[in-house]
Amino acid sequence: MTTQNVEHEITVAAPAADVYRLIAEVENWPQIFPPTIHVDVAERTGTEERIRIWATANGAAKNWTSRRTLDPEGLRIRFRQEVSTPPVAAMGGTWIIEPLDGGSSRIRLLHDYRAVDDDPEGLKWIEEAVDRNSRSELEALKTNVELAQASQELTFSFEDSVQIDGAAKDAFDFINEAGLWAERLPHVASVRFSEDAPGLQTLEMDTRAKDGSVHTTKSYRVAFPDQKIAYKQITLPALMTLHTGCWTFTEHENGVTAVSQHTVVLNTANIARILGADATVEDARAYVHSALSTNSSATLGYAKSHAESKR
């Protein structure tokens, strides 16, 4: 089988140690890298770790498991896919961060890969996916590092929760069965839902806002039965450049705690158009928080009723 090797690089106006930390902390990848939907750390021992990644490649959602070796002294992170998804037969590589003069750094992203049966179409698909995702990841890293101060002001997270006198499975099922939301949730006008692989879902829906307007969102979701559903919106309302979230269901002796968590990055370019010329970042933050919280709290309330009716 033929192994292909490619390299991408970018220069960032930030210290190498800061860049390394962003790459090393995989839990934050959905907020940093546009293709990444969700990442779980399955195992971690010293500098070795095993991670599960769900991400888009050429417009399709894929998932795989990788092993990583962290080298904070050498500012390198080696990775190798443990189980690849066709047409990929094998995939690995290295992140290399090199300090430059003036507090800047060069990021090099190396990949080596093979296609199943050396299929030419498979190789072409992988080449395009690696090139697109590598460029996207490096540009996103550059943006996130260089605009750290601005993103702190524009990024926020919050949670809504409800206590349920029922089973986690029943509450989970309500959120998992998003294809039925147009029938079950008053604020959802219509839904397009698919699950091409177990637990890997695509959800597109038209949602009614409090002012009566309707906006369309599209998300990729990763479902872990009875425990959680993580998601990332790829079609966003005008006031957001990023929206990730997670529904979690925790059973305890008094029932279930169901939580809806959101992380948002505001789109400052649209604040004046949506909220008026005098609107501030704080106004936009309050507006988005209210809109998301209203819908997620309502959804949690209906999930509670659904689960408690099953008792």
C-alpha positions as YAML, in Angstrom:
chain: A
units: angstrom
residues:
- id: 1
  name: MET
  ca: [0.00, 0.00, 0.00]
- id: 2
  name: THR
  ca: [1.22, 3.49, -0.85]
- id: 3
  name: THR
  ca: [1.67, 6.02, 1.94]
- id: 4
  name: GLN
  ca: [1.14, 9.69, 1.11]
- id: 5
  name: ASN
  ca: [2.86, 12.46, 3.11]
- id: 6
  name: VAL
  ca: [1.71, 16.07, 3.25]
- id: 7
  name: GLU
  ca: [2.55, 19.13, 5.34]
- id: 8
  name: HIS
  ca: [0.72, 22.36, 6.09]
- id: 9
  name: GLU
  ca: [2.01, 25.30, 8.10]
- id: 10
  name: ILE
  ca: [1.06, 28.73, 9.38]
- id: 11
  name: THR
  ca: [2.75, 31.48, 11.40]
- id: 12
  name: VAL
  ca: [0.98, 32.79, 14.49]
- id: 13
  name: ALA
  ca: [1.67, 35.96, 16.51]
- id: 14
  name: ALA
  ca: [1.66, 34.11, 19.84]
- id: 15
  name: PRO
  ca: [4.18, 32.23, 22.01]
- id: 16
  name: ALA
  ca: [4.76, 28.60, 21.09]
- id: 17
  name: ALA
  ca: [3.80, 27.37, 24.58]
- id: 18
  name: ASP
  ca: [0.34, 28.97, 24.29]
- id: 19
  name: VAL
  ca: [-0.23, 27.37, 20.90]
- id: 20
  name: TYR
  ca: [0.89, 23.97, 22.19]
- id: 21
  name: ARG
  ca: [-1.56, 24.18, 25.12]
- id: 22
  name: LEU
  ca: [-4.51, 24.89, 22.81]
- id: 23
  name: ILE
  ca: [-3.71, 21.84, 20.69]
- id: 24
  name: ALA
  ca: [-3.02, 19.61, 23.69]
- id: 25
  name: GLU
  ca: [-6.38, 20.36, 25.37]
- id: 26
  name: VAL
  ca: [-8.62, 18.30, 23.08]
- id: 27
  name: GLU
  ca: [-11.76, 18.96, 25.15]
- id: 28
  name: ASN
  ca: [-11.82, 22.47, 23.64]
- id: 29
  name: TRP
  ca: [-11.39, 21.41, 20.01]
- id: 30
  name: PRO
  ca: [-15.06, 21.92, 19.01]
- id: 31
  name: GLN
  ca: [-14.63, 25.59, 19.95]
- id: 32
  name: ILE
  ca: [-11.26, 25.89, 18.20]
- id: 33
  name: PHE
  ca: [-11.48, 23.78, 15.03]
- id: 34
  name: PRO
  ca: [-14.45, 24.22, 12.66]
- id: 35
  name: PRO
  ca: [-14.57, 20.56, 11.47]
- id: 36
  name: THR
  ca: [-14.59, 19.10, 15.00]
- id: 37
  name: ILE
  ca: [-17.99, 18.18, 16.44]
- id: 38
  name: HIS
  ca: [-16.98, 16.44, 19.68]
- id: 39
  name: VAL
  ca: [-13.90, 14.90, 21.34]
- id: 40
  name: ASP
  ca: [-13.77, 12.46, 24.25]
- id: 41
  name: VAL
  ca: [-10.65, 11.38, 26.13]
- id: 42
  name: ALA
  ca: [-11.08, 7.61, 26.52]
- id: 43
  name: GLU
  ca: [-7.77, 6.90, 28.29]
- id: 44
  name: ARG
  ca: [-4.89, 9.01, 29.62]
- id: 45
  name: THR
  ca: [-1.65, 7.73, 31.13]
- id: 46
  name: GLY
  ca: [1.20, 10.21, 31.53]
- id: 47
  name: THR
  ca: [1.97, 11.62, 28.10]
- id: 48
  name: GLU
  ca: [-0.03, 8.94, 26.26]
- id: 49
  name: GLU
  ca: [-3.74, 9.28, 25.58]
- id: 50
  name: ARG
  ca: [-6.49, 7.70, 23.53]
- id: 51
  name: ILE
  ca: [-9.11, 10.04, 22.13]
- id: 52
  name: ARG
  ca: [-12.36, 9.63, 20.21]
- id: 53
  name: ILE
  ca: [-13.05, 12.28, 17.58]
- id: 54
  name: TRP
  ca: [-16.21, 13.14, 15.67]
- id: 55
  name: ALA
  ca: [-15.66, 15.64, 12.84]
- id: 56
  name: THR
  ca: [-16.78, 16.60, 9.35]
- id: 57
  name: ALA
  ca: [-14.72, 15.74, 6.29]
- id: 58
  name: ASN
  ca: [-15.78, 17.00, 2.85]
- id: 59
  name: GLY
  ca: [-19.22, 17.82, 4.25]
- id: 60
  name: ALA
  ca: [-19.83, 14.39, 5.82]
- id: 61
  name: ALA
  ca: [-19.66, 13.55, 9.52]
- id: 62
  name: LYS
  ca: [-17.08, 10.88, 10.44]
- id: 63
  name: ASN
  ca: [-15.66, 9.46, 13.64]
- id: 64
  name: TRP
  ca: [-12.45, 7.70, 14.59]
- id: 65
  name: THR
  ca: [-10.20, 6.84, 17.52]
- id: 66
  name: SER
  ca: [-6.63, 8.12, 17.79]
- id: 67
  name: ARG
  ca: [-3.70, 7.66, 20.09]
- id: 68
  name: ARG
  ca: [-1.57, 10.71, 20.93]
- id: 69
  name: THR
  ca: [1.84, 11.17, 22.46]
- id: 70
  name: LEU
  ca: [2.35, 14.59, 24.07]
- id: 71
  name: ASP
  ca: [5.81, 16.15, 24.20]
- id: 72
  name: PRO
  ca: [5.49, 19.50, 26.03]
- id: 73
  name: GLU
  ca: [9.29, 19.93, 26.17]
- id: 74
  name: GLY
  ca: [9.73, 19.48, 22.42]
- id: 75
  name: LEU
  ca: [6.39, 21.21, 21.63]
- id: 76
  name: ARG
  ca: [5.28, 18.23, 19.56]
- id: 77
  name: ILE
  ca: [2.17, 16.05, 19.55]
- id: 78
  name: ARG
  ca: [2.22, 12.80, 17.60]
- id: 79
  name: PHE
  ca: [-1.09, 11.18, 16.63]
- id: 80
  name: ARG
  ca: [-2.17, 7.95, 14.95]
- id: 81
  name: GLN
  ca: [-5.70, 6.84, 14.10]
- id: 82
  name: GLU
  ca: [-6.40, 3.58, 15.91]
- id: 83
  name: VAL
  ca: [-9.49, 2.72, 13.87]
- id: 84
  name: SER
  ca: [-9.93, 4.64, 10.63]
- id: 85
  name: THR
  ca: [-13.14, 5.16, 8.65]
- id: 86
  name: PRO
  ca: [-13.16, 4.17, 4.95]
- id: 87
  name: PRO
  ca: [-11.91, 5.30, 2.54]
- id: 88
  name: VAL
  ca: [-9.03, 5.88, 5.00]
- id: 89
  name: ALA
  ca: [-6.97, 2.74, 5.67]
- id: 90
  name: ALA
  ca: [-4.46, 4.45, 7.97]
- id: 91
  name: MET
  ca: [-3.79, 8.01, 9.13]
- id: 92
  name: GLY
  ca: [-1.26, 9.64, 11.41]
- id: 93
  name: GLY
  ca: [0.92, 12.66, 11.80]
- id: 94
  name: THR
  ca: [2.53, 15.26, 14.04]
- id: 95
  name: TRP
  ca: [1.86, 18.77, 15.29]
- id: 96
  name: ILE
  ca: [5.16, 20.68, 15.51]
- id: 97
  name: ILE
  ca: [5.27, 24.13, 17.11]
- id: 98
  name: GLU
  ca: [8.47, 26.13, 16.52]
- id: 99
  name: PRO
  ca: [9.29, 29.36, 18.43]
- id: 100
  name: LEU
  ca: [10.17, 32.36, 16.25]
- id: 101
  name: ASP
  ca: [11.66, 35.75, 17.04]
- id: 102
  name: GLY
  ca: [9.40, 38.36, 18.59]
- id: 103
  name: GLY
  ca: [7.17, 35.92, 20.46]
- id: 104
  name: SER
  ca: [5.66, 34.38, 17.34]
- id: 105
  name: SER
  ca: [5.60, 30.72, 16.37]
- id: 106
  name: ARG
  ca: [5.36, 28.48, 13.34]
- id: 107
  name: ILE
  ca: [2.84, 25.64, 13.43]
- id: 108
  name: ARG
  ca: [3.55, 22.66, 11.17]
- id: 109
  name: LEU
  ca: [0.91, 19.96, 10.70]
- id: 110
  name: LEU
  ca: [2.21, 16.74, 9.14]
- id: 111
  name: HIS
  ca: [0.01, 13.91, 7.87]
- id: 112
  name: ASP
  ca: [0.72, 10.48, 6.45]
- id: 113
  name: TYR
  ca: [-2.13, 8.37, 5.12]
- id: 114
  name: ARG
  ca: [-3.15, 5.34, 3.04]
- id: 115
  name: ALA
  ca: [-6.40, 4.60, 1.21]
- id: 116
  name: VAL
  ca: [-8.26, 1.31, 1.33]
- id: 117
  name: ASP
  ca: [-6.88, -0.88, -1.50]
- id: 118
  name: ASP
  ca: [-4.95, 2.14, -2.82]
- id: 119
  name: ASP
  ca: [-8.17, 3.17, -4.51]
- id: 120
  name: PRO
  ca: [-7.50, 6.33, -6.61]
- id: 121
  name: GLU
  ca: [-10.90, 7.84, -5.80]
- id: 122
  name: GLY
  ca: [-10.33, 7.11, -2.11]
- id: 123
  name: LEU
  ca: [-6.89, 8.75, -2.24]
- id: 124
  name: LYS
  ca: [-8.38, 11.81, -3.94]
- id: 125
  name: TRP
  ca: [-11.12, 12.05, -1.27]
- id: 126
  name: ILE
  ca: [-8.58, 11.80, 1.56]
- id: 127
  name: GLU
  ca: [-6.23, 14.34, -0.06]
- id: 128
  name: GLU
  ca: [-9.07, 16.86, -0.38]
- id: 129
  name: ALA
  ca: [-10.32, 16.23, 3.17]
- id: 130
  name: VAL
  ca: [-6.84, 16.50, 4.73]
- id: 131
  name: ASP
  ca: [-6.07, 19.67, 2.78]
- id: 132
  name: ARG
  ca: [-9.41, 21.32, 3.60]
- id: 133
  name: ASN
  ca: [-9.38, 20.36, 7.29]
- id: 134
  name: SER
  ca: [-5.70, 21.18, 7.81]
- id: 135
  name: ARG
  ca: [-6.09, 24.66, 6.34]
- id: 136
  name: SER
  ca: [-9.27, 25.20, 8.36]
- id: 137
  name: GLU
  ca: [-7.67, 24.00, 11.60]
- id: 138
  name: LEU
  ca: [-4.54, 26.11, 11.18]
- id: 139
  name: GLU
  ca: [-6.51, 29.26, 10.29]
- id: 140
  name: ALA
  ca: [-8.80, 28.66, 13.26]
- id: 141
  name: LEU
  ca: [-5.81, 28.21, 15.58]
- id: 142
  name: LYS
  ca: [-4.30, 31.44, 14.33]
- id: 143
  name: THR
  ca: [-7.58, 33.31, 14.86]
- id: 144
  name: ASN
  ca: [-8.19, 31.86, 18.32]
- id: 145
  name: VAL
  ca: [-4.68, 32.54, 19.59]
- id: 146
  name: GLU
  ca: [-4.25, 36.02, 18.14]
- id: 147
  name: LEU
  ca: [-7.71, 37.20, 19.19]
- id: 148
  name: ALA
  ca: [-7.59, 35.67, 22.65]
- id: 149
  name: GLN
  ca: [-8.56, 38.88, 24.41]
- id: 150
  name: ALA
  ca: [-11.45, 39.61, 22.07]
- id: 151
  name: SER
  ca: [-12.74, 36.04, 22.23]
- id: 152
  name: GLN
  ca: [-12.79, 36.18, 26.02]
- id: 153
  name: GLU
  ca: [-15.28, 39.02, 25.80]
- id: 154
  name: LEU
  ca: [-17.29, 37.39, 23.01]
- id: 155
  name: THR
  ca: [-17.33, 33.81, 24.34]
- id: 156
  name: PHE
  ca: [-19.60, 32.65, 27.13]
- id: 157
  name: SER
  ca: [-21.11, 29.44, 28.48]
- id: 158
  name: PHE
  ca: [-24.17, 28.69, 30.58]
- id: 159
  name: GLU
  ca: [-26.44, 25.85, 31.68]
- id: 160
  name: ASP
  ca: [-30.13, 25.19, 32.24]
- id: 161
  name: SER
  ca: [-31.25, 22.19, 34.29]
- id: 162
  name: VAL
  ca: [-34.31, 20.38, 35.55]
- id: 163
  name: GLN
  ca: [-34.95, 17.66, 38.11]
- id: 164
  name: ILE
  ca: [-36.95, 14.69, 36.81]
- id: 165
  name: ASP
  ca: [-38.82, 12.12, 38.84]
- id: 166
  name: GLY
  ca: [-38.21, 9.38, 36.30]
- id: 167
  name: ALA
  ca: [-35.56, 7.42, 34.40]
- id: 168
  name: ALA
  ca: [-32.57, 8.85, 32.52]
- id: 169
  name: LYS
  ca: [-33.38, 6.63, 29.54]
- id: 170
  name: ASP
  ca: [-36.81, 8.20, 29.06]
- id: 171
  name: ALA
  ca: [-35.49, 11.76, 29.30]
- id: 172
  name: PHE
  ca: [-32.62, 10.89, 26.96]
- id: 173
  name: ASP
  ca: [-35.03, 9.33, 24.47]
- id: 174
  name: PHE
  ca: [-37.02, 12.56, 24.23]
- id: 175
  name: ILE
  ca: [-33.91, 14.57, 23.27]
- id: 176
  name: ASN
  ca: [-32.55, 11.78, 21.09]
- id: 177
  name: GLU
  ca: [-35.78, 11.50, 19.08]
- id: 178
  name: ALA
  ca: [-35.34, 14.96, 17.58]
- id: 179
  name: GLY
  ca: [-37.10, 13.88, 14.42]
- id: 180
  name: LEU
  ca: [-40.35, 14.14, 16.42]
- id: 181
  name: TRP
  ca: [-39.70, 17.63, 17.81]
- id: 182
  name: ALA
  ca: [-42.01, 19.44, 15.36]
- id: 183
  name: GLU
  ca: [-44.88, 17.40, 16.89]
- id: 184
  name: ARG
  ca: [-43.62, 17.64, 20.47]
- id: 185
  name: LEU
  ca: [-42.18, 21.16, 20.86]
- id: 186
  name: PRO
  ca: [-44.23, 24.32, 20.12]
- id: 187
  name: HIS
  ca: [-41.14, 26.40, 19.26]
- id: 188
  name: VAL
  ca: [-40.03, 23.95, 16.53]
- id: 189
  name: ALA
  ca: [-41.77, 24.61, 13.19]
- id: 190
  name: SER
  ca: [-40.17, 21.80, 11.15]
- id: 191
  name: VAL
  ca: [-37.37, 19.23, 11.37]
- id: 192
  name: ARG
  ca: [-35.06, 17.32, 9.01]
- id: 193
  name: PHE
  ca: [-33.34, 14.55, 10.98]
- id: 194
  name: SER
  ca: [-31.09, 11.65, 9.99]
- id: 195
  name: GLU
  ca: [-28.81, 9.14, 11.70]
- id: 196
  name: ASP
  ca: [-26.56, 7.61, 9.03]
- id: 197
  name: ALA
  ca: [-24.42, 5.80, 11.63]
- id: 198
  name: PRO
  ca: [-25.48, 4.78, 15.15]
- id: 199
  name: GLY
  ca: [-25.23, 7.81, 17.43]
- id: 200
  name: LEU
  ca: [-24.02, 10.17, 14.69]
- id: 201
  name: GLN
  ca: [-26.90, 12.47, 13.78]
- id: 202
  name: THR
  ca: [-27.71, 15.41, 11.54]
- id: 203
  name: LEU
  ca: [-30.43, 17.77, 12.76]
- id: 204
  name: GLU
  ca: [-31.76, 20.70, 10.74]
- id: 205
  name: MET
  ca: [-34.74, 22.60, 12.08]
- id: 206
  name: ASP
  ca: [-36.75, 25.79, 11.78]
- id: 207
  name: THR
  ca: [-37.25, 27.36, 15.21]
- id: 208
  name: ARG
  ca: [-39.68, 30.10, 16.26]
- id: 209
  name: ALA
  ca: [-38.23, 32.93, 18.35]
- id: 210
  name: LYS
  ca: [-40.20, 34.84, 21.01]
- id: 211
  name: ASP
  ca: [-40.82, 37.68, 18.54]
- id: 212
  name: GLY
  ca: [-42.43, 35.25, 16.08]
- id: 213
  name: SER
  ca: [-39.53, 35.15, 13.63]
- id: 214
  name: VAL
  ca: [-38.30, 31.77, 12.37]
- id: 215
  name: HIS
  ca: [-34.65, 30.87, 11.91]
- id: 216
  name: THR
  ca: [-33.00, 27.74, 10.50]
- id: 217
  name: THR
  ca: [-30.16, 25.90, 12.21]
- id: 218
  name: LYS
  ca: [-28.26, 22.75, 11.31]
- id: 219
  name: SER
  ca: [-26.28, 20.69, 13.80]
- id: 220
  name: TYR
  ca: [-24.25, 17.53, 13.95]
- id: 221
  name: ARG
  ca: [-24.95, 15.52, 17.11]
- id: 222
  name: VAL
  ca: [-23.14, 12.67, 18.85]
- id: 223
  name: ALA
  ca: [-25.37, 10.55, 21.09]
- id: 224
  name: PHE
  ca: [-24.19, 8.39, 24.00]
- id: 225
  name: PRO
  ca: [-27.28, 6.34, 24.96]
- id: 226
  name: ASP
  ca: [-28.98, 7.37, 28.19]
- id: 227
  name: GLN
  ca: [-26.05, 9.65, 29.18]
- id: 228
  name: LYS
  ca: [-25.49, 12.61, 26.88]
- id: 229
  name: ILE
  ca: [-25.87, 14.15, 23.43]
- id: 230
  name: ALA
  ca: [-23.14, 16.56, 22.31]
- id: 231
  name: TYR
  ca: [-23.71, 18.81, 19.33]
- id: 232
  name: LYS
  ca: [-22.22, 21.54, 17.18]
- id: 233
  name: GLN
  ca: [-24.25, 23.92, 15.02]
- id: 234
  name: ILE
  ca: [-22.87, 24.44, 11.53]
- id: 235
  name: THR
  ca: [-25.69, 26.70, 10.30]
- id: 236
  name: LEU
  ca: [-26.03, 29.48, 12.85]
- id: 237
  name: PRO
  ca: [-28.31, 32.40, 13.69]
- id: 238
  name: ALA
  ca: [-26.89, 35.79, 12.71]
- id: 239
  name: LEU
  ca: [-25.64, 36.78, 16.18]
- id: 240
  name: MET
  ca: [-23.36, 33.73, 16.61]
- id: 241
  name: THR
  ca: [-20.16, 32.56, 14.97]
- id: 242
  name: LEU
  ca: [-20.05, 29.43, 17.14]
- id: 243
  name: HIS
  ca: [-22.54, 27.41, 19.15]
- id: 244
  name: THR
  ca: [-21.73, 24.06, 20.77]
- id: 245
  name: GLY
  ca: [-23.67, 22.30, 23.46]
- id: 246
  name: CYS
  ca: [-24.39, 19.14, 25.38]
- id: 247
  name: TRP
  ca: [-27.49, 17.51, 26.90]
- id: 248
  name: THR
  ca: [-26.58, 15.34, 29.92]
- id: 249
  name: PHE
  ca: [-28.69, 13.01, 32.03]
- id: 250
  name: THR
  ca: [-27.45, 11.97, 35.48]
- id: 251
  name: GLU
  ca: [-29.38, 9.49, 37.59]
- id: 252
  name: HIS
  ca: [-29.33, 9.76, 41.41]
- id: 253
  name: GLU
  ca: [-31.42, 8.49, 44.30]
- id: 254
  name: ASN
  ca: [-34.07, 11.18, 43.81]
- id: 255
  name: GLY
  ca: [-34.44, 10.73, 40.05]
- id: 256
  name: VAL
  ca: [-32.55, 12.45, 37.21]
- id: 257
  name: THR
  ca: [-30.77, 15.76, 36.72]
- id: 258
  name: ALA
  ca: [-31.05, 16.81, 33.07]
- id: 259
  name: VAL
  ca: [-28.77, 19.65, 31.94]
- id: 260
  name: SER
  ca: [-28.54, 21.66, 28.72]
- id: 261
  name: GLN
  ca: [-25.10, 23.32, 28.38]
- id: 262
  name: HIS
  ca: [-24.24, 25.96, 25.76]
- id: 263
  name: THR
  ca: [-21.00, 27.62, 24.62]
- id: 264
  name: VAL
  ca: [-21.38, 30.60, 22.29]
- id: 265
  name: VAL
  ca: [-19.13, 33.03, 20.42]
- id: 266
  name: LEU
  ca: [-20.93, 36.22, 19.40]
- id: 267
  name: ASN
  ca: [-20.84, 37.64, 15.88]
- id: 268
  name: THR
  ca: [-20.15, 41.34, 16.44]
- id: 269
  name: ALA
  ca: [-20.56, 42.13, 12.72]
- id: 270
  name: ASN
  ca: [-24.31, 41.58, 12.95]
- id: 271
  name: ILE
  ca: [-25.12, 43.23, 16.30]
- id: 272
  name: ALA
  ca: [-26.15, 46.59, 14.88]
- id: 273
  name: ARG
  ca: [-28.22, 45.04, 12.07]
- id: 274
  name: ILE
  ca: [-30.12, 42.71, 14.40]
- id: 275
  name: LEU
  ca: [-30.38, 44.74, 17.62]
- id: 276
  name: GLY
  ca: [-29.96, 48.35, 16.46]
- id: 277
  name: ALA
  ca: [-27.14, 50.85, 16.06]
- id: 278
  name: ASP
  ca: [-26.79, 51.51, 19.81]
- id: 279
  name: ALA
  ca: [-26.66, 47.84, 20.84]
- id: 280
  name: THR
  ca: [-23.55, 46.63, 22.68]
- id: 281
  name: VAL
  ca: [-21.80, 43.29, 23.04]
- id: 282
  name: GLU
  ca: [-23.51, 42.92, 26.42]
- id: 283
  name: ASP
  ca: [-26.89, 43.49, 24.75]
- id: 284
  name: ALA
  ca: [-26.12, 40.78, 22.22]
- id: 285
  name: ARG
  ca: [-24.94, 38.42, 24.93]
- id: 286
  name: ALA
  ca: [-28.16, 38.92, 26.92]
- id: 287
  name: TYR
  ca: [-30.31, 38.48, 23.80]
- id: 288
  name: VAL
  ca: [-28.61, 35.25, 22.72]
- id: 289
  name: HIS
  ca: [-28.54, 33.85, 26.26]
- id: 290
  name: SER
  ca: [-32.26, 34.53, 26.65]
- id: 291
  name: ALA
  ca: [-33.18, 33.01, 23.28]
- id: 292
  name: LEU
  ca: [-31.18, 29.83, 23.81]
- id: 293
  name: SER
  ca: [-32.19, 29.45, 27.44]
- id: 294
  name: THR
  ca: [-35.88, 29.91, 26.63]
- id: 295
  name: ASN
  ca: [-35.79, 27.10, 24.07]
- id: 296
  name: SER
  ca: [-33.59, 24.70, 26.03]
- id: 297
  name: SER
  ca: [-35.57, 25.21, 29.24]
- id: 298
  name: ALA
  ca: [-38.81, 24.54, 27.35]
- id: 299
  name: THR
  ca: [-37.31, 21.41, 25.80]
- id: 300
  name: LEU
  ca: [-36.12, 20.18, 29.19]
- id: 301
  name: GLY
  ca: [-39.60, 20.79, 30.58]
- id: 302
  name: TYR
  ca: [-41.18, 18.63, 27.87]
- id: 303
  name: ALA
  ca: [-38.49, 15.95, 28.39]
- id: 304
  name: LYS
  ca: [-39.38, 15.99, 32.10]
- id: 305
  name: SER
  ca: [-43.09, 15.52, 31.36]
- id: 306
  name: HIS
  ca: [-42.30, 12.73, 28.89]
- id: 307
  name: ALA
  ca: [-40.07, 10.86, 31.35]
- id: 308
  name: GLU
  ca: [-42.41, 11.28, 34.30]
- id: 309
  name: SER
  ca: [-45.36, 10.01, 32.25]
- id: 310
  name: LYS
  ca: [-43.47, 6.75, 31.75]
- id: 311
  name: ARG
  ca: [-43.37, 5.96, 35.47]
...
